[in-house]
Amino acid sequence: MFETSKFIVREYFRKMIGEEGMKIMENVPEGEITDEEIARLSDTKLTAVRKVLYTLYENRIAEYRTERDDTSGWITYLWRFNYDNIKKIMGDEADGLLTGLKSQLEDERKGVFYQCGCQRISFEEAAAKDFRCDECNSNFEYVDNQDLISELEEKIEEIEKWKREIKKG
Ligand SMILES: [Zn+2]
């Protein structure tokens, strides 16, 4: 069964396959399975299951092989999830998030920020405008960004932890 309790993991897959796709993935046991079985287990229409499987296939998360019945000539598609690829994709996703968050954290630590009614800008930009915004006609006031810095640090810590879990699991 696919582990989807992690918020970031859920969000990632929700973007890719939607709410119905999440339900389908959560109901698929490990090993090979046909699309009909998935539809039955997840109580979802076969067309929806196939759509989700195709998206997962395009993202190299689901794979299939075919089996041909010699007497009837009927072809069965046997699907399975590639858990190694899921891990790799999740790891790449985590790295991408970390790069963005770390550079944002660095900017926040280095910078001094000011805010008016409509935007948040650096001290240098605010000084250049004489601390008055001509777009919303209010003054630029100093913003204490310590809370934002703590929030970013927490997020980074959470993703680092998640990365370690991906590697372990
Ligand atoms: Zn403004």
mmCIF file of C-alpha atoms and ligand atoms in Angstrom:
data_model
loop_
_atom_site.group_PDB
_atom_site.id
_atom_site.type_symbol
_atom_site.label_atom_id
_atom_site.label_comp_id
_atom_site.label_asym_id
_atom_site.label_seq_id
_atom_site.Cartn_x
_atom_site.Cartn_y
_atom_site.Cartn_z
ATOM 1 C CA MET A 1 0.000 0.000 0.000
ATOM 2 C CA PHE A 2 1.274 3.430 -0.863
ATOM 3 C CA GLU A 3 2.304 5.578 2.086
ATOM 4 C CA THR A 4 0.552 8.911 1.668
ATOM 5 C CA SER A 5 0.276 10.219 5.206
ATOM 6 C CA LYS A 6 2.932 12.869 4.640
ATOM 7 C CA PHE A 7 1.415 16.200 3.766
ATOM 8 C CA ILE A 8 3.998 17.081 1.108
ATOM 9 C CA VAL A 9 3.671 13.664 -0.502
ATOM 10 C CA ARG A 10 -0.093 14.028 -0.594
ATOM 11 C CA GLU A 11 0.120 17.507 -2.096
ATOM 12 C CA TYR A 12 2.575 16.322 -4.713
ATOM 13 C CA PHE A 13 0.364 13.467 -5.859
ATOM 14 C CA ARG A 14 -2.827 15.469 -5.540
ATOM 15 C CA LYS A 15 -1.420 17.906 -8.113
ATOM 16 C CA MET A 16 -0.500 15.017 -10.400
ATOM 17 C CA ILE A 17 -3.538 12.739 -10.210
ATOM 18 C CA GLY A 18 -6.214 14.594 -8.266
ATOM 19 C CA GLU A 19 -8.388 13.519 -5.372
ATOM 20 C CA GLU A 20 -9.782 10.468 -7.167
ATOM 21 C CA GLY A 21 -6.260 9.378 -8.102
ATOM 22 C CA MET A 22 -5.221 9.546 -4.450
ATOM 23 C CA LYS A 23 -8.092 7.272 -3.530
ATOM 24 C CA ILE A 24 -7.076 4.836 -6.236
ATOM 25 C CA MET A 25 -3.413 4.751 -5.194
ATOM 26 C CA GLU A 26 -4.287 4.237 -1.568
ATOM 27 C CA ASN A 27 -6.295 1.164 -2.436
ATOM 28 C CA VAL A 28 -3.711 -0.593 -4.522
ATOM 29 C CA PRO A 29 -1.813 -3.387 -2.813
ATOM 30 C CA GLU A 30 1.823 -4.091 -3.650
ATOM 31 C CA GLY A 31 2.514 -6.436 -6.515
ATOM 32 C CA GLU A 32 0.854 -6.826 -9.881
ATOM 33 C CA ILE A 33 -2.755 -5.951 -10.419
ATOM 34 C CA THR A 34 -5.153 -5.417 -13.312
ATOM 35 C CA ASP A 35 -7.012 -2.163 -13.866
ATOM 36 C CA GLU A 36 -10.321 -3.973 -13.288
ATOM 37 C CA GLU A 37 -9.132 -5.118 -9.873
ATOM 38 C CA ILE A 38 -7.991 -1.595 -8.985
ATOM 39 C CA ALA A 39 -11.403 -0.256 -10.028
ATOM 40 C CA ARG A 40 -13.126 -2.822 -7.837
ATOM 41 C CA LEU A 41 -10.838 -2.262 -4.826
ATOM 42 C CA SER A 42 -11.063 1.505 -4.956
ATOM 43 C CA ASP A 43 -14.726 1.534 -5.957
ATOM 44 C CA THR A 44 -13.933 3.770 -8.931
ATOM 45 C CA LYS A 45 -14.952 3.729 -12.586
ATOM 46 C CA LEU A 46 -12.599 1.810 -14.856
ATOM 47 C CA THR A 47 -12.154 4.816 -17.162
ATOM 48 C CA ALA A 48 -11.018 6.944 -14.205
ATOM 49 C CA VAL A 49 -8.616 4.231 -13.082
ATOM 50 C CA ARG A 50 -7.129 3.994 -16.562
ATOM 51 C CA LYS A 51 -6.684 7.757 -16.745
ATOM 52 C CA VAL A 52 -4.841 7.805 -13.415
ATOM 53 C CA LEU A 53 -2.706 4.820 -14.373
ATOM 54 C CA TYR A 54 -1.760 6.496 -17.628
ATOM 55 C CA THR A 55 -0.690 9.684 -15.802
ATOM 56 C CA LEU A 56 1.343 7.601 -13.342
ATOM 57 C CA TYR A 57 2.829 5.698 -16.259
ATOM 58 C CA GLU A 58 3.876 8.948 -17.953
ATOM 59 C CA ASN A 59 5.553 9.977 -14.705
ATOM 60 C CA ARG A 60 7.257 6.575 -14.534
ATOM 61 C CA ILE A 61 5.518 5.735 -11.275
ATOM 62 C CA ALA A 62 3.360 2.941 -12.683
ATOM 63 C CA GLU A 63 4.523 0.231 -15.065
ATOM 64 C CA TYR A 64 2.724 -2.559 -16.839
ATOM 65 C CA ARG A 65 3.390 -5.756 -18.680
ATOM 66 C CA THR A 66 0.986 -7.593 -20.900
ATOM 67 C CA GLU A 67 -0.060 -11.207 -20.795
ATOM 68 C CA ARG A 68 -1.780 -12.870 -23.717
ATOM 69 C CA ASP A 69 -4.229 -15.677 -23.209
ATOM 70 C CA ASP A 70 -3.345 -18.255 -25.893
ATOM 71 C CA THR A 71 -6.851 -19.605 -26.297
ATOM 72 C CA SER A 72 -8.910 -16.431 -26.265
ATOM 73 C CA GLY A 73 -6.192 -14.083 -27.547
ATOM 74 C CA TRP A 74 -7.259 -11.709 -24.810
ATOM 75 C CA ILE A 75 -4.543 -9.360 -23.553
ATOM 76 C CA THR A 76 -4.338 -8.567 -19.868
ATOM 77 C CA TYR A 77 -2.474 -5.527 -18.594
ATOM 78 C CA LEU A 78 -0.744 -6.174 -15.289
ATOM 79 C CA TRP A 79 0.123 -2.985 -13.463
ATOM 80 C CA ARG A 80 2.498 -2.353 -10.641
ATOM 81 C CA PHE A 81 3.846 0.739 -8.947
ATOM 82 C CA ASN A 82 7.517 1.441 -9.158
ATOM 83 C CA TYR A 83 8.305 2.249 -5.535
ATOM 84 C CA ASP A 84 11.981 2.982 -6.266
ATOM 85 C CA ASN A 85 10.939 5.618 -8.775
ATOM 86 C CA ILE A 86 8.412 7.082 -6.349
ATOM 87 C CA LYS A 87 11.254 7.460 -3.852
ATOM 88 C CA LYS A 88 13.532 9.014 -6.435
ATOM 89 C CA ILE A 89 10.834 11.426 -7.618
ATOM 90 C CA MET A 90 9.963 12.369 -4.030
ATOM 91 C CA GLY A 91 13.659 12.908 -3.317
ATOM 92 C CA ASP A 92 14.015 15.181 -6.341
ATOM 93 C CA GLU A 93 10.893 17.061 -5.288
ATOM 94 C CA ALA A 94 12.327 17.515 -1.781
ATOM 95 C CA ASP A 95 15.639 18.773 -3.204
ATOM 96 C CA GLY A 96 13.822 21.283 -5.392
ATOM 97 C CA LEU A 97 11.801 22.565 -2.428
ATOM 98 C CA LEU A 98 14.914 22.782 -0.257
ATOM 99 C CA THR A 99 16.852 24.796 -2.830
ATOM 100 C CA GLY A 100 14.047 27.349 -3.052
ATOM 101 C CA LEU A 101 13.482 27.560 0.708
ATOM 102 C CA LYS A 102 17.178 27.833 1.512
ATOM 103 C CA SER A 103 17.721 30.687 -0.909
ATOM 104 C CA GLN A 104 14.608 32.432 0.474
ATOM 105 C CA LEU A 105 15.924 31.942 4.017
ATOM 106 C CA GLU A 106 19.268 33.418 3.056
ATOM 107 C CA ASP A 107 17.547 36.470 1.536
ATOM 108 C CA GLU A 108 15.443 36.944 4.665
ATOM 109 C CA ARG A 109 18.451 36.630 6.972
ATOM 110 C CA LYS A 110 20.547 39.081 4.971
ATOM 111 C CA GLY A 111 17.852 41.575 4.114
ATOM 112 C CA VAL A 112 15.897 44.283 5.890
ATOM 113 C CA PHE A 113 12.349 44.580 4.666
ATOM 114 C CA TYR A 114 9.698 47.253 4.512
ATOM 115 C CA GLN A 115 6.028 46.981 3.789
ATOM 116 C CA CYS A 116 3.222 49.292 2.659
ATOM 117 C CA GLY A 117 -0.408 48.459 2.014
ATOM 118 C CA CYS A 118 0.359 46.639 -1.214
ATOM 119 C CA GLN A 119 3.897 45.261 -1.315
ATOM 120 C CA ARG A 120 6.940 44.121 0.597
ATOM 121 C CA ILE A 121 10.289 45.482 -0.554
ATOM 122 C CA SER A 122 13.886 45.732 0.581
ATOM 123 C CA PHE A 123 15.251 48.618 2.646
ATOM 124 C CA GLU A 124 17.193 49.864 -0.386
ATOM 125 C CA GLU A 125 14.072 49.980 -2.542
ATOM 126 C CA ALA A 126 12.038 51.648 0.200
ATOM 127 C CA ALA A 127 14.759 54.249 0.756
ATOM 128 C CA ALA A 128 14.875 54.969 -2.965
ATOM 129 C CA LYS A 129 11.139 55.724 -2.830
ATOM 130 C CA ASP A 130 11.537 57.930 0.269
ATOM 131 C CA PHE A 131 9.582 55.343 2.295
ATOM 132 C CA ARG A 132 6.349 56.264 0.564
ATOM 133 C CA CYS A 133 4.519 53.979 -1.851
ATOM 134 C CA ASP A 134 3.017 55.902 -4.747
ATOM 135 C CA GLU A 135 0.863 52.934 -5.706
ATOM 136 C CA CYS A 136 -1.216 52.670 -2.519
ATOM 137 C CA ASN A 137 -0.206 56.005 -1.002
ATOM 138 C CA SER A 138 0.906 54.659 2.341
ATOM 139 C CA ASN A 139 4.252 54.662 4.123
ATOM 140 C CA PHE A 140 6.729 51.822 4.000
ATOM 141 C CA GLU A 141 7.065 50.485 7.531
ATOM 142 C CA TYR A 142 9.820 48.241 8.830
ATOM 143 C CA VAL A 143 8.822 44.554 9.002
ATOM 144 C CA ASP A 144 10.258 42.245 11.634
ATOM 145 C CA ASN A 145 10.844 39.061 9.633
ATOM 146 C CA GLN A 146 11.963 36.888 12.561
ATOM 147 C CA ASP A 147 8.707 34.898 12.495
ATOM 148 C CA LEU A 148 9.065 34.289 8.777
ATOM 149 C CA ILE A 149 12.682 33.188 9.298
ATOM 150 C CA SER A 150 11.627 30.724 12.012
ATOM 151 C CA GLU A 151 8.855 29.451 9.770
ATOM 152 C CA LEU A 152 11.296 28.875 6.905
ATOM 153 C CA GLU A 153 13.753 27.132 9.226
ATOM 154 C CA GLU A 154 10.990 24.826 10.451
ATOM 155 C CA LYS A 155 9.901 24.013 6.906
ATOM 156 C CA ILE A 156 13.482 23.222 5.896
ATOM 157 C CA GLU A 157 13.929 20.994 8.942
ATOM 158 C CA GLU A 158 10.664 19.206 8.122
ATOM 159 C CA ILE A 159 11.726 18.529 4.532
ATOM 160 C CA GLU A 160 15.224 17.378 5.608
ATOM 161 C CA LYS A 161 13.547 14.938 7.971
ATOM 162 C CA TRP A 162 11.237 13.784 5.240
ATOM 163 C CA LYS A 163 14.228 13.235 2.931
ATOM 164 C CA ARG A 164 15.888 11.033 5.546
ATOM 165 C CA GLU A 165 12.658 9.040 5.823
ATOM 166 C CA ILE A 166 12.464 8.576 2.065
ATOM 167 C CA LYS A 167 16.008 7.223 2.034
ATOM 168 C CA LYS A 168 15.357 4.858 4.934
ATOM 169 C CA GLY A 169 11.938 3.574 3.909
HETATM 170 ZN ZN ZN B 1 1.912 50.240 -1.617
#
